[in-house]
mmCIF file of C-alpha atoms in Angstrom:
data_model
loop_
_atom_site.group_PDB
_atom_site.id
_atom_site.type_symbol
_atom_site.label_atom_id
_atom_site.label_comp_id
_atom_site.label_asym_id
_atom_site.label_seq_id
_atom_site.Cartn_x
_atom_site.Cartn_y
_atom_site.Cartn_z
ATOM 1 C CA MET A 1 44.296 -42.286 27.718
ATOM 2 C CA HIS A 2 41.919 -42.541 24.746
ATOM 3 C CA ARG A 3 44.561 -44.283 22.639
ATOM 4 C CA ALA A 4 45.462 -46.645 25.475
ATOM 5 C CA ALA A 5 41.849 -47.494 26.396
ATOM 6 C CA PRO A 6 41.636 -50.814 24.472
ATOM 7 C CA ALA A 7 44.903 -52.026 25.998
ATOM 8 C CA LEU A 8 43.896 -50.958 29.501
ATOM 9 C CA GLY A 9 40.515 -52.648 29.099
ATOM 10 C CA LEU A 10 42.109 -55.934 28.064
ATOM 11 C CA PHE A 11 44.637 -55.675 30.876
ATOM 12 C CA ALA A 12 41.922 -55.023 33.457
ATOM 13 C CA ALA A 13 39.870 -57.949 32.138
ATOM 14 C CA ALA A 14 42.891 -60.260 32.325
ATOM 15 C CA ARG A 15 43.795 -59.311 35.876
ATOM 16 C CA LEU A 16 40.177 -59.316 37.069
ATOM 17 C CA THR A 17 39.663 -62.803 35.652
ATOM 18 C CA GLY A 18 42.855 -64.067 37.276
ATOM 19 C CA THR A 19 41.832 -62.567 40.606
ATOM 20 C CA LEU A 20 38.340 -64.080 40.389
ATOM 21 C CA VAL A 21 39.786 -67.523 39.635
ATOM 22 C CA LEU A 22 41.992 -67.197 42.698
ATOM 23 C CA ALA A 23 39.077 -65.951 44.803
ATOM 24 C CA GLY A 24 36.885 -68.850 43.680
ATOM 25 C CA TRP A 25 39.488 -71.395 44.733
ATOM 26 C CA ALA A 26 40.075 -69.585 48.032
ATOM 27 C CA TRP A 27 36.371 -69.581 48.865
ATOM 28 C CA HIS A 28 36.181 -73.243 47.878
ATOM 29 C CA ILE A 29 38.744 -74.204 50.523
ATOM 30 C CA GLY A 30 37.486 -71.715 53.113
ATOM 31 C CA ARG A 31 40.193 -69.052 52.885
ATOM 32 C CA SER A 32 39.952 -65.285 52.464
ATOM 33 C CA PRO A 33 41.025 -63.996 49.028
ATOM 34 C CA ARG A 34 41.720 -60.558 50.484
ATOM 35 C CA ALA A 35 44.006 -61.986 53.166
ATOM 36 C CA LEU A 36 45.891 -64.015 50.574
ATOM 37 C CA LEU A 37 46.451 -61.004 48.317
ATOM 38 C CA ALA A 38 47.130 -58.485 51.084
ATOM 39 C CA SER A 39 49.278 -60.361 53.592
ATOM 40 C CA SER A 40 51.119 -63.226 51.888
ATOM 41 C CA TRP A 41 54.911 -63.391 52.055
ATOM 42 C CA ASP A 42 56.548 -59.961 51.532
ATOM 43 C CA SER A 43 53.189 -58.179 51.753
ATOM 44 C CA ASP A 44 53.187 -58.763 55.505
ATOM 45 C CA TRP A 45 56.627 -57.145 55.839
ATOM 46 C CA TYR A 46 55.498 -54.060 53.922
ATOM 47 C CA THR A 47 52.363 -53.528 55.984
ATOM 48 C CA ARG A 48 54.347 -54.020 59.192
ATOM 49 C CA ILE A 49 56.848 -51.340 58.114
ATOM 50 C CA ALA A 50 53.965 -49.037 57.199
ATOM 51 C CA ALA A 51 52.392 -49.467 60.631
ATOM 52 C CA HIS A 52 55.463 -49.536 62.888
ATOM 53 C CA GLY A 53 58.459 -48.298 60.904
ATOM 54 C CA TYR A 54 61.728 -50.152 60.500
ATOM 55 C CA GLY A 55 63.296 -52.268 63.217
ATOM 56 C CA HIS A 56 61.721 -55.726 62.936
ATOM 57 C CA THR A 57 64.165 -58.651 62.697
ATOM 58 C CA LEU A 58 63.628 -62.409 62.608
ATOM 59 C CA HIS A 59 66.224 -64.766 64.091
ATOM 60 C CA TRP A 60 65.953 -68.342 62.817
ATOM 61 C CA PRO A 61 67.326 -71.479 64.581
ATOM 62 C CA ASP A 62 69.867 -72.054 61.800
ATOM 63 C CA GLY A 63 71.451 -68.651 62.462
ATOM 64 C CA VAL A 64 69.774 -66.755 59.608
ATOM 65 C CA VAL A 65 68.888 -63.167 60.510
ATOM 66 C CA GLN A 66 66.269 -61.412 58.375
ATOM 67 C CA SER A 67 65.848 -57.656 58.832
ATOM 68 C CA ASP A 68 63.069 -55.493 57.414
ATOM 69 C CA LEU A 69 65.782 -53.057 56.260
ATOM 70 C CA ALA A 70 65.995 -55.205 53.131
ATOM 71 C CA PHE A 71 62.697 -53.660 51.949
ATOM 72 C CA PHE A 72 62.818 -50.272 50.243
ATOM 73 C CA PRO A 73 60.719 -47.481 51.789
ATOM 74 C CA LEU A 74 58.525 -45.876 49.127
ATOM 75 C CA TYR A 75 55.744 -48.474 49.013
ATOM 76 C CA PRO A 76 55.271 -48.838 52.790
ATOM 77 C CA GLY A 77 55.462 -45.031 53.045
ATOM 78 C CA LEU A 78 52.616 -44.716 50.564
ATOM 79 C CA VAL A 79 50.640 -47.404 52.420
ATOM 80 C CA ARG A 80 51.028 -45.391 55.622
ATOM 81 C CA ALA A 81 49.875 -42.242 53.828
ATOM 82 C CA VAL A 82 46.761 -43.964 52.481
ATOM 83 C CA THR A 83 45.809 -45.350 55.887
ATOM 84 C CA ALA A 84 46.192 -41.845 57.322
ATOM 85 C CA VAL A 85 43.681 -40.483 54.809
ATOM 86 C CA LEU A 86 41.252 -43.373 54.297
ATOM 87 C CA PRO A 87 39.591 -45.589 56.924
ATOM 88 C CA VAL A 88 41.249 -48.791 55.645
ATOM 89 C CA THR A 89 43.778 -51.264 56.975
ATOM 90 C CA GLY A 90 47.344 -51.455 55.749
ATOM 91 C CA GLY A 91 46.610 -54.544 53.684
ATOM 92 C CA THR A 92 43.689 -52.901 51.898
ATOM 93 C CA ALA A 93 45.753 -49.751 51.311
ATOM 94 C CA GLY A 94 48.518 -51.916 49.841
ATOM 95 C CA LEU A 95 46.098 -53.565 47.448
ATOM 96 C CA LEU A 96 44.646 -50.225 46.337
ATOM 97 C CA LEU A 97 48.138 -48.894 45.642
ATOM 98 C CA SER A 98 49.186 -52.024 43.765
ATOM 99 C CA TRP A 99 46.070 -52.085 41.593
ATOM 100 C CA LEU A 100 46.372 -48.391 40.734
ATOM 101 C CA SER A 101 50.081 -48.824 40.067
ATOM 102 C CA ALA A 102 49.431 -51.808 37.813
ATOM 103 C CA GLY A 103 47.022 -49.697 35.764
ATOM 104 C CA ALA A 104 49.539 -46.846 35.548
ATOM 105 C CA ALA A 105 52.233 -49.340 34.551
ATOM 106 C CA ALA A 106 50.039 -50.819 31.823
ATOM 107 C CA TRP A 107 49.407 -47.327 30.470
ATOM 108 C CA GLY A 108 53.137 -46.551 30.484
ATOM 109 C CA ILE A 109 53.946 -49.868 28.811
ATOM 110 C CA HIS A 110 51.430 -49.025 26.098
ATOM 111 C CA ARG A 111 53.129 -45.649 25.561
ATOM 112 C CA VAL A 112 56.557 -47.247 25.177
ATOM 113 C CA GLY A 113 55.262 -50.006 22.903
ATOM 114 C CA GLU A 114 53.357 -47.565 20.708
ATOM 115 C CA ARG A 115 56.371 -45.299 20.303
ATOM 116 C CA LEU A 116 58.563 -48.222 19.266
ATOM 117 C CA TYR A 117 56.274 -50.418 17.132
ATOM 118 C CA GLY A 118 52.851 -48.815 16.805
ATOM 119 C CA ARG A 119 49.483 -49.199 18.475
ATOM 120 C CA PRO A 120 48.632 -52.862 17.624
ATOM 121 C CA THR A 121 51.914 -54.118 19.079
ATOM 122 C CA ALA A 122 51.432 -51.898 22.134
ATOM 123 C CA VAL A 123 47.998 -53.396 22.838
ATOM 124 C CA VAL A 124 49.314 -56.955 22.587
ATOM 125 C CA LEU A 125 52.331 -56.044 24.721
ATOM 126 C CA VAL A 126 50.124 -54.821 27.565
ATOM 127 C CA LEU A 127 47.889 -57.891 27.347
ATOM 128 C CA LEU A 128 50.884 -60.258 27.413
ATOM 129 C CA TRP A 129 52.273 -58.487 30.467
ATOM 130 C CA GLY A 130 48.960 -58.970 32.253
ATOM 131 C CA LEU A 131 48.918 -62.684 31.372
ATOM 132 C CA LEU A 132 52.416 -63.704 32.434
ATOM 133 C CA PRO A 133 52.481 -66.881 34.568
ATOM 134 C CA HIS A 134 53.523 -64.870 37.629
ATOM 135 C CA SER A 135 51.226 -61.886 36.970
ATOM 136 C CA ILE A 136 49.226 -62.728 40.105
ATOM 137 C CA VAL A 137 51.831 -60.485 41.774
ATOM 138 C CA LEU A 138 50.191 -57.520 40.023
ATOM 139 C CA SER A 139 47.058 -58.184 42.084
ATOM 140 C CA MET A 140 48.929 -58.476 45.390
ATOM 141 C CA ALA A 141 50.287 -55.968 47.905
ATOM 142 C CA TYR A 142 53.727 -56.151 46.315
ATOM 143 C CA THR A 143 56.094 -53.508 44.928
ATOM 144 C CA GLU A 144 56.531 -54.754 41.353
ATOM 145 C CA PRO A 145 53.518 -52.816 39.979
ATOM 146 C CA LEU A 146 54.762 -49.565 41.533
ATOM 147 C CA MET A 147 58.304 -49.952 40.249
ATOM 148 C CA THR A 148 57.117 -50.957 36.776
ATOM 149 C CA ALA A 149 54.917 -47.872 36.584
ATOM 150 C CA PHE A 150 57.836 -45.575 37.371
ATOM 151 C CA ALA A 151 60.094 -47.507 34.996
ATOM 152 C CA ALA A 152 57.708 -47.439 32.038
ATOM 153 C CA TRP A 153 57.022 -43.734 32.333
ATOM 154 C CA SER A 154 60.707 -42.968 32.848
ATOM 155 C CA LEU A 155 61.531 -44.862 29.650
ATOM 156 C CA ASP A 156 58.768 -42.967 27.864
ATOM 157 C CA ALA A 157 60.318 -39.714 29.079
ATOM 158 C CA LEU A 158 63.729 -40.818 27.824
ATOM 159 C CA LEU A 159 62.311 -41.671 24.407
ATOM 160 C CA THR A 160 60.936 -38.122 24.201
ATOM 161 C CA ARG A 161 64.064 -36.533 25.759
ATOM 162 C CA ARG A 162 62.352 -35.187 28.880
ATOM 163 C CA TRP A 163 65.396 -35.522 31.085
ATOM 164 C CA LEU A 164 64.036 -34.125 34.352
ATOM 165 C CA TRP A 165 60.963 -36.354 34.244
ATOM 166 C CA ALA A 166 63.099 -39.377 33.398
ATOM 167 C CA GLY A 167 65.498 -38.712 36.268
ATOM 168 C CA THR A 168 62.751 -38.012 38.808
ATOM 169 C CA LEU A 169 60.825 -41.167 37.937
ATOM 170 C CA ALA A 170 64.048 -43.188 38.015
ATOM 171 C CA ALA A 171 64.739 -41.876 41.523
ATOM 172 C CA LEU A 172 61.262 -42.975 42.636
ATOM 173 C CA ALA A 173 61.778 -46.400 41.043
ATOM 174 C CA GLY A 174 65.028 -46.656 42.992
ATOM 175 C CA LEU A 175 63.138 -46.022 46.227
ATOM 176 C CA SER A 176 60.652 -48.778 45.357
ATOM 177 C CA ARG A 177 62.758 -51.912 44.902
ATOM 178 C CA PRO A 178 66.425 -53.008 44.927
ATOM 179 C CA ASN A 179 66.353 -53.725 41.188
ATOM 180 C CA GLY A 180 64.958 -50.241 40.602
ATOM 181 C CA ILE A 181 68.580 -49.303 39.944
ATOM 182 C CA ALA A 182 67.941 -50.626 36.419
ATOM 183 C CA VAL A 183 65.908 -47.484 35.646
ATOM 184 C CA ALA A 184 68.760 -45.253 36.779
ATOM 185 C CA ALA A 185 71.127 -47.276 34.589
ATOM 186 C CA ALA A 186 68.861 -46.619 31.593
ATOM 187 C CA VAL A 187 68.820 -42.875 32.295
ATOM 188 C CA LEU A 188 72.607 -42.706 32.723
ATOM 189 C CA ALA A 189 73.139 -44.679 29.511
ATOM 190 C CA ALA A 190 70.863 -42.316 27.590
ATOM 191 C CA VAL A 191 72.631 -39.296 29.095
ATOM 192 C CA ALA A 192 76.054 -40.704 28.209
ATOM 193 C CA TYR A 193 74.942 -41.250 24.628
ATOM 194 C CA ALA A 194 73.552 -37.714 24.414
ATOM 195 C CA LEU A 195 76.808 -36.299 25.749
ATOM 196 C CA TRP A 196 78.761 -38.385 23.251
ATOM 197 C CA ARG A 197 76.685 -36.699 20.575
ATOM 198 C CA ARG A 198 77.486 -33.334 22.201
ATOM 199 C CA GLU A 199 73.899 -32.637 23.264
ATOM 200 C CA GLY A 200 74.569 -31.506 26.815
ATOM 201 C CA SER A 201 72.130 -29.255 28.707
ATOM 202 C CA ARG A 202 71.309 -28.350 32.299
ATOM 203 C CA ARG A 203 68.221 -30.546 32.292
ATOM 204 C CA LEU A 204 70.230 -33.471 30.992
ATOM 205 C CA TRP A 205 72.772 -33.117 33.807
ATOM 206 C CA ALA A 206 69.999 -32.678 36.365
ATOM 207 C CA GLY A 207 68.242 -35.824 35.150
ATOM 208 C CA ALA A 208 71.494 -37.752 35.404
ATOM 209 C CA ALA A 209 72.037 -36.548 38.975
ATOM 210 C CA LEU A 210 68.484 -37.375 40.055
ATOM 211 C CA ALA A 211 68.270 -40.854 38.521
ATOM 212 C CA PRO A 212 70.356 -42.854 41.048
ATOM 213 C CA ALA A 213 69.525 -40.604 44.008
ATOM 214 C CA GLY A 214 66.622 -42.672 45.339
ATOM 215 C CA TRP A 215 68.441 -46.004 45.311
ATOM 216 C CA LEU A 216 71.708 -44.580 46.646
ATOM 217 C CA SER A 217 70.041 -42.608 49.433
ATOM 218 C CA TYR A 218 68.321 -45.656 50.893
ATOM 219 C CA VAL A 219 71.354 -47.925 50.538
ATOM 220 C CA LEU A 220 73.543 -45.344 52.280
ATOM 221 C CA TRP A 221 70.913 -44.705 54.984
ATOM 222 C CA VAL A 222 70.787 -48.400 55.830
ATOM 223 C CA GLY A 223 74.572 -48.545 55.798
ATOM 224 C CA VAL A 224 74.848 -45.645 58.237
ATOM 225 C CA ARG A 225 72.197 -47.188 60.464
ATOM 226 C CA ARG A 226 74.139 -50.461 60.489
ATOM 227 C CA GLY A 227 77.484 -48.757 61.117
ATOM 228 C CA ASP A 228 78.887 -49.597 57.692
ATOM 229 C CA PRO A 229 77.898 -46.907 55.152
ATOM 230 C CA LEU A 230 79.045 -48.790 52.067
ATOM 231 C CA GLY A 231 78.421 -52.385 53.070
ATOM 232 C CA GLY A 232 75.614 -52.283 55.612
ATOM 233 C CA TYR A 233 72.744 -52.694 53.172
ATOM 234 C CA PHE A 234 74.442 -55.573 51.374
ATOM 235 C CA ALA A 235 75.038 -57.275 54.726
ATOM 236 C CA VAL A 236 71.290 -57.033 55.358
ATOM 237 C CA GLN A 237 70.595 -58.632 51.973
ATOM 238 C CA ASP A 238 73.137 -61.330 52.749
ATOM 239 C CA GLY A 239 71.039 -62.242 55.771
ATOM 240 C CA TRP A 240 68.251 -63.030 53.316
ATOM 241 C CA THR A 241 70.750 -65.164 51.297
ATOM 242 C CA SER A 242 70.457 -62.548 48.527
ATOM 243 C CA ARG A 243 73.742 -61.500 46.998
ATOM 244 C CA PHE A 244 75.233 -60.767 43.580
ATOM 245 C CA ASP A 245 77.677 -63.596 42.875
ATOM 246 C CA PHE A 246 77.783 -63.488 39.051
ATOM 247 C CA GLY A 247 75.448 -66.473 38.749
ATOM 248 C CA VAL A 248 77.378 -68.978 40.872
ATOM 249 C CA GLY A 249 74.487 -69.497 43.275
ATOM 250 C CA THR A 250 72.026 -69.874 40.422
ATOM 251 C CA LEU A 251 74.163 -72.501 38.690
ATOM 252 C CA VAL A 252 74.643 -74.461 41.918
ATOM 253 C CA PHE A 253 70.911 -74.401 42.653
ATOM 254 C CA VAL A 254 70.014 -75.521 39.116
ATOM 255 C CA ARG A 255 72.596 -78.311 39.262
ATOM 256 C CA ASP A 256 71.192 -79.608 42.549
ATOM 257 C CA MET A 257 67.629 -79.250 41.289
ATOM 258 C CA LEU A 258 68.312 -81.299 38.157
ATOM 259 C CA ARG A 259 69.912 -84.114 40.143
ATOM 260 C CA GLY A 260 66.698 -85.225 41.796
ATOM 261 C CA PRO A 261 62.970 -84.603 42.334
ATOM 262 C CA THR A 262 61.997 -80.964 42.649
ATOM 263 C CA GLN A 263 58.921 -78.863 43.228
ATOM 264 C CA PHE A 264 56.895 -77.651 40.276
ATOM 265 C CA GLY A 265 57.494 -74.030 41.285
ATOM 266 C CA PHE A 266 61.260 -74.420 40.975
ATOM 267 C CA ALA A 267 60.890 -76.003 37.535
ATOM 268 C CA MET A 268 58.643 -73.152 36.416
ATOM 269 C CA ALA A 269 61.113 -70.618 37.778
ATOM 270 C CA LEU A 270 63.898 -72.235 35.746
ATOM 271 C CA LEU A 271 61.735 -72.315 32.614
ATOM 272 C CA ILE A 272 60.603 -68.692 32.940
ATOM 273 C CA THR A 273 64.100 -67.414 33.748
ATOM 274 C CA GLY A 274 65.554 -69.302 30.787
ATOM 275 C CA ALA A 275 62.826 -67.889 28.552
ATOM 276 C CA GLY A 276 63.700 -64.416 29.820
ATOM 277 C CA VAL A 277 67.326 -64.843 28.775
ATOM 278 C CA LEU A 278 66.306 -66.063 25.307
ATOM 279 C CA LEU A 279 63.830 -63.224 24.885
ATOM 280 C CA PHE A 280 66.510 -60.714 25.819
ATOM 281 C CA ALA A 281 68.754 -62.151 23.116
ATOM 282 C CA LEU A 282 65.914 -61.757 20.599
ATOM 283 C CA LEU A 283 65.242 -58.230 21.812
ATOM 284 C CA ALA A 284 68.872 -57.202 21.452
ATOM 285 C CA LEU A 285 69.697 -58.981 18.183
ATOM 286 C CA VAL A 286 66.406 -58.834 16.276
ATOM 287 C CA GLU A 287 64.303 -55.956 17.589
ATOM 288 C CA ARG A 288 67.238 -53.654 18.454
ATOM 289 C CA PRO A 289 65.318 -51.208 20.668
ATOM 290 C CA PRO A 290 66.663 -47.794 21.711
ATOM 291 C CA LEU A 291 69.612 -47.847 24.104
ATOM 292 C CA PRO A 292 67.737 -46.986 27.341
ATOM 293 C CA VAL A 293 65.172 -49.750 26.753
ATOM 294 C CA LEU A 294 67.933 -52.264 26.093
ATOM 295 C CA VAL A 295 69.995 -51.193 29.120
ATOM 296 C CA TYR A 296 67.002 -51.229 31.457
ATOM 297 C CA THR A 297 65.995 -54.727 30.384
ATOM 298 C CA GLY A 298 69.544 -56.045 30.368
ATOM 299 C CA VAL A 299 70.270 -54.848 33.900
ATOM 300 C CA LEU A 300 67.094 -56.517 35.188
ATOM 301 C CA VAL A 301 68.030 -59.790 33.488
ATOM 302 C CA VAL A 302 71.585 -59.662 34.847
ATOM 303 C CA ILE A 303 70.410 -58.930 38.395
ATOM 304 C CA THR A 304 67.940 -61.813 38.199
ATOM 305 C CA VAL A 305 70.261 -64.401 36.679
ATOM 306 C CA CYS A 306 73.463 -63.431 38.490
ATOM 307 C CA GLY A 307 71.897 -62.998 41.923
ATOM 308 C CA SER A 308 71.618 -65.890 44.364
ATOM 309 C CA GLY A 309 68.908 -66.706 46.861
ATOM 310 C CA PHE A 310 65.153 -67.329 46.501
ATOM 311 C CA PHE A 311 65.376 -69.017 43.111
ATOM 312 C CA GLU A 312 61.605 -69.421 43.086
ATOM 313 C CA SER A 313 61.221 -65.611 43.082
ATOM 314 C CA LYS A 314 63.255 -64.995 39.918
ATOM 315 C CA PRO A 315 60.162 -64.840 37.665
ATOM 316 C CA ARG A 316 58.799 -62.092 39.913
ATOM 317 C CA PHE A 317 62.066 -60.186 39.637
ATOM 318 C CA LEU A 318 61.651 -60.266 35.849
ATOM 319 C CA LEU A 319 58.084 -58.940 35.974
ATOM 320 C CA PRO A 320 59.186 -55.292 35.522
ATOM 321 C CA ALA A 321 61.212 -56.321 32.432
ATOM 322 C CA PHE A 322 58.247 -55.826 30.108
ATOM 323 C CA PRO A 323 60.418 -55.071 27.016
ATOM 324 C CA LEU A 324 61.265 -58.794 26.984
ATOM 325 C CA LEU A 325 57.766 -59.305 25.587
ATOM 326 C CA LEU A 326 58.315 -56.989 22.611
ATOM 327 C CA PRO A 327 59.531 -59.758 20.240
ATOM 328 C CA VAL A 328 56.489 -61.897 21.100
ATOM 329 C CA ALA A 329 54.041 -58.991 20.828
ATOM 330 C CA HIS A 330 55.531 -57.933 17.501
ATOM 331 C CA ALA A 331 55.298 -61.488 16.168
ATOM 332 C CA LEU A 332 51.682 -61.944 17.297
ATOM 333 C CA THR A 333 50.565 -58.779 15.511
ATOM 334 C CA LYS A 334 51.927 -60.263 12.277
ATOM 335 C CA ALA A 335 50.549 -63.763 12.864
ATOM 336 C CA ARG A 336 47.183 -65.047 11.698
ATOM 337 C CA PRO A 337 44.378 -64.054 14.079
ATOM 338 C CA ARG A 338 43.551 -67.685 14.889
ATOM 339 C CA ALA A 339 47.151 -68.449 15.848
ATOM 340 C CA ALA A 340 47.362 -65.322 17.998
ATOM 341 C CA ILE A 341 44.119 -66.222 19.781
ATOM 342 C CA VAL A 342 45.377 -69.741 20.506
ATOM 343 C CA VAL A 343 48.633 -68.422 21.982
ATOM 344 C CA ILE A 344 46.916 -65.812 24.133
ATOM 345 C CA THR A 345 44.264 -68.272 25.331
ATOM 346 C CA ALA A 346 46.928 -70.804 26.320
ATOM 347 C CA LEU A 347 48.895 -68.117 28.140
ATOM 348 C CA ALA A 348 45.758 -67.005 29.975
ATOM 349 C CA GLY A 349 45.051 -70.541 31.153
ATOM 350 C CA LEU A 350 48.635 -70.920 32.365
ATOM 351 C CA SER A 351 48.547 -67.540 34.097
ATOM 352 C CA PHE A 352 45.294 -68.135 35.966
ATOM 353 C CA GLY A 353 46.184 -71.691 36.948
ATOM 354 C CA TYR A 354 49.739 -70.903 37.995
ATOM 355 C CA GLY A 355 48.554 -67.935 40.036
ATOM 356 C CA VAL A 356 46.415 -70.247 42.149
ATOM 357 C CA TYR A 357 49.259 -72.731 42.490
ATOM 358 C CA ALA A 358 51.913 -70.161 43.398
ATOM 359 C CA LEU A 359 49.854 -68.415 46.054
ATOM 360 C CA MET A 360 47.816 -71.261 47.528
ATOM 361 C CA LEU A 361 49.409 -74.629 46.803
ATOM 362 C CA ALA A 362 53.168 -74.124 46.479
ATOM 363 C CA ARG A 363 55.280 -74.462 49.608
ATOM 364 C CA MET A 364 57.703 -71.727 48.672
ATOM 365 C CA ALA A 365 57.956 -67.958 48.672
ATOM 366 C CA LEU A 366 56.464 -66.098 45.739
#
């Protein structure tokens, strides 16, 4: 904690400033900042699950059926636990969990960055993650902070060969979000490499067994509940127009978007997603991180790019992919201080401004 203190302080300052900018605009137009952060978009689904359990379904006039079974259970379960202990509403409990998780994630990101490139790069890495254009999500009652915390600490455990910790944290990440399977993929890749080097042990096998258990257990539970153990969960996701189609849906959406006028949020989503792909190429070809870090990041990028539905949410899906920022963080630590300050200041302005736009002005899901 002592070594991570400067990074955590900068991260907290970045997120507090972004939240205050949002709150100022909300008060200016007569809206509640807390309501915006605690009950916008998916946040409302999570708090409903926490209060009433699963079983809520929306039927739209065009035939679309959206079930709350699409949302993984760990976060709403924790919200329910907090409301049982503290005299707060579900929305407030969700915010407390997200803010604590964001801090834990920043600490874990610092650990991974320091192990790979040293303390200066780790500090910049954490600050960049807190200043991403879509980092307003880290201040909302959303699941990305929780999953990122589990992912970062699981990767740290893999880098230090603590197999049971890595597998347990991967299982919890898999219970947090659909793309939490990326953490399990990282653990299994690291285990496979260790076995290839003939380094097998009971803890290694146990970590490998635990890693996908969280994700698989929920997917199978939903499938059994829907009467189709293997396909039930994916049918639920299909109702949300979310499916893995190897990028066909993404290409069709981008083609249609480029043919005529589009909303600023869609253009930003395209720009950020494209930047994510380029940064992954730099990470793989230039930085060459350890195998689990590369696999974790690659799986997140593939899920984001090759999945269809809710194109405007793709930047949020990339938020847990913090290793994408390693090439930028490494470069900034070697750059002249003035140049680094200019880049970080520009990113901060974009982050704070886009956070207000995405949550209060854009007519699209976050």
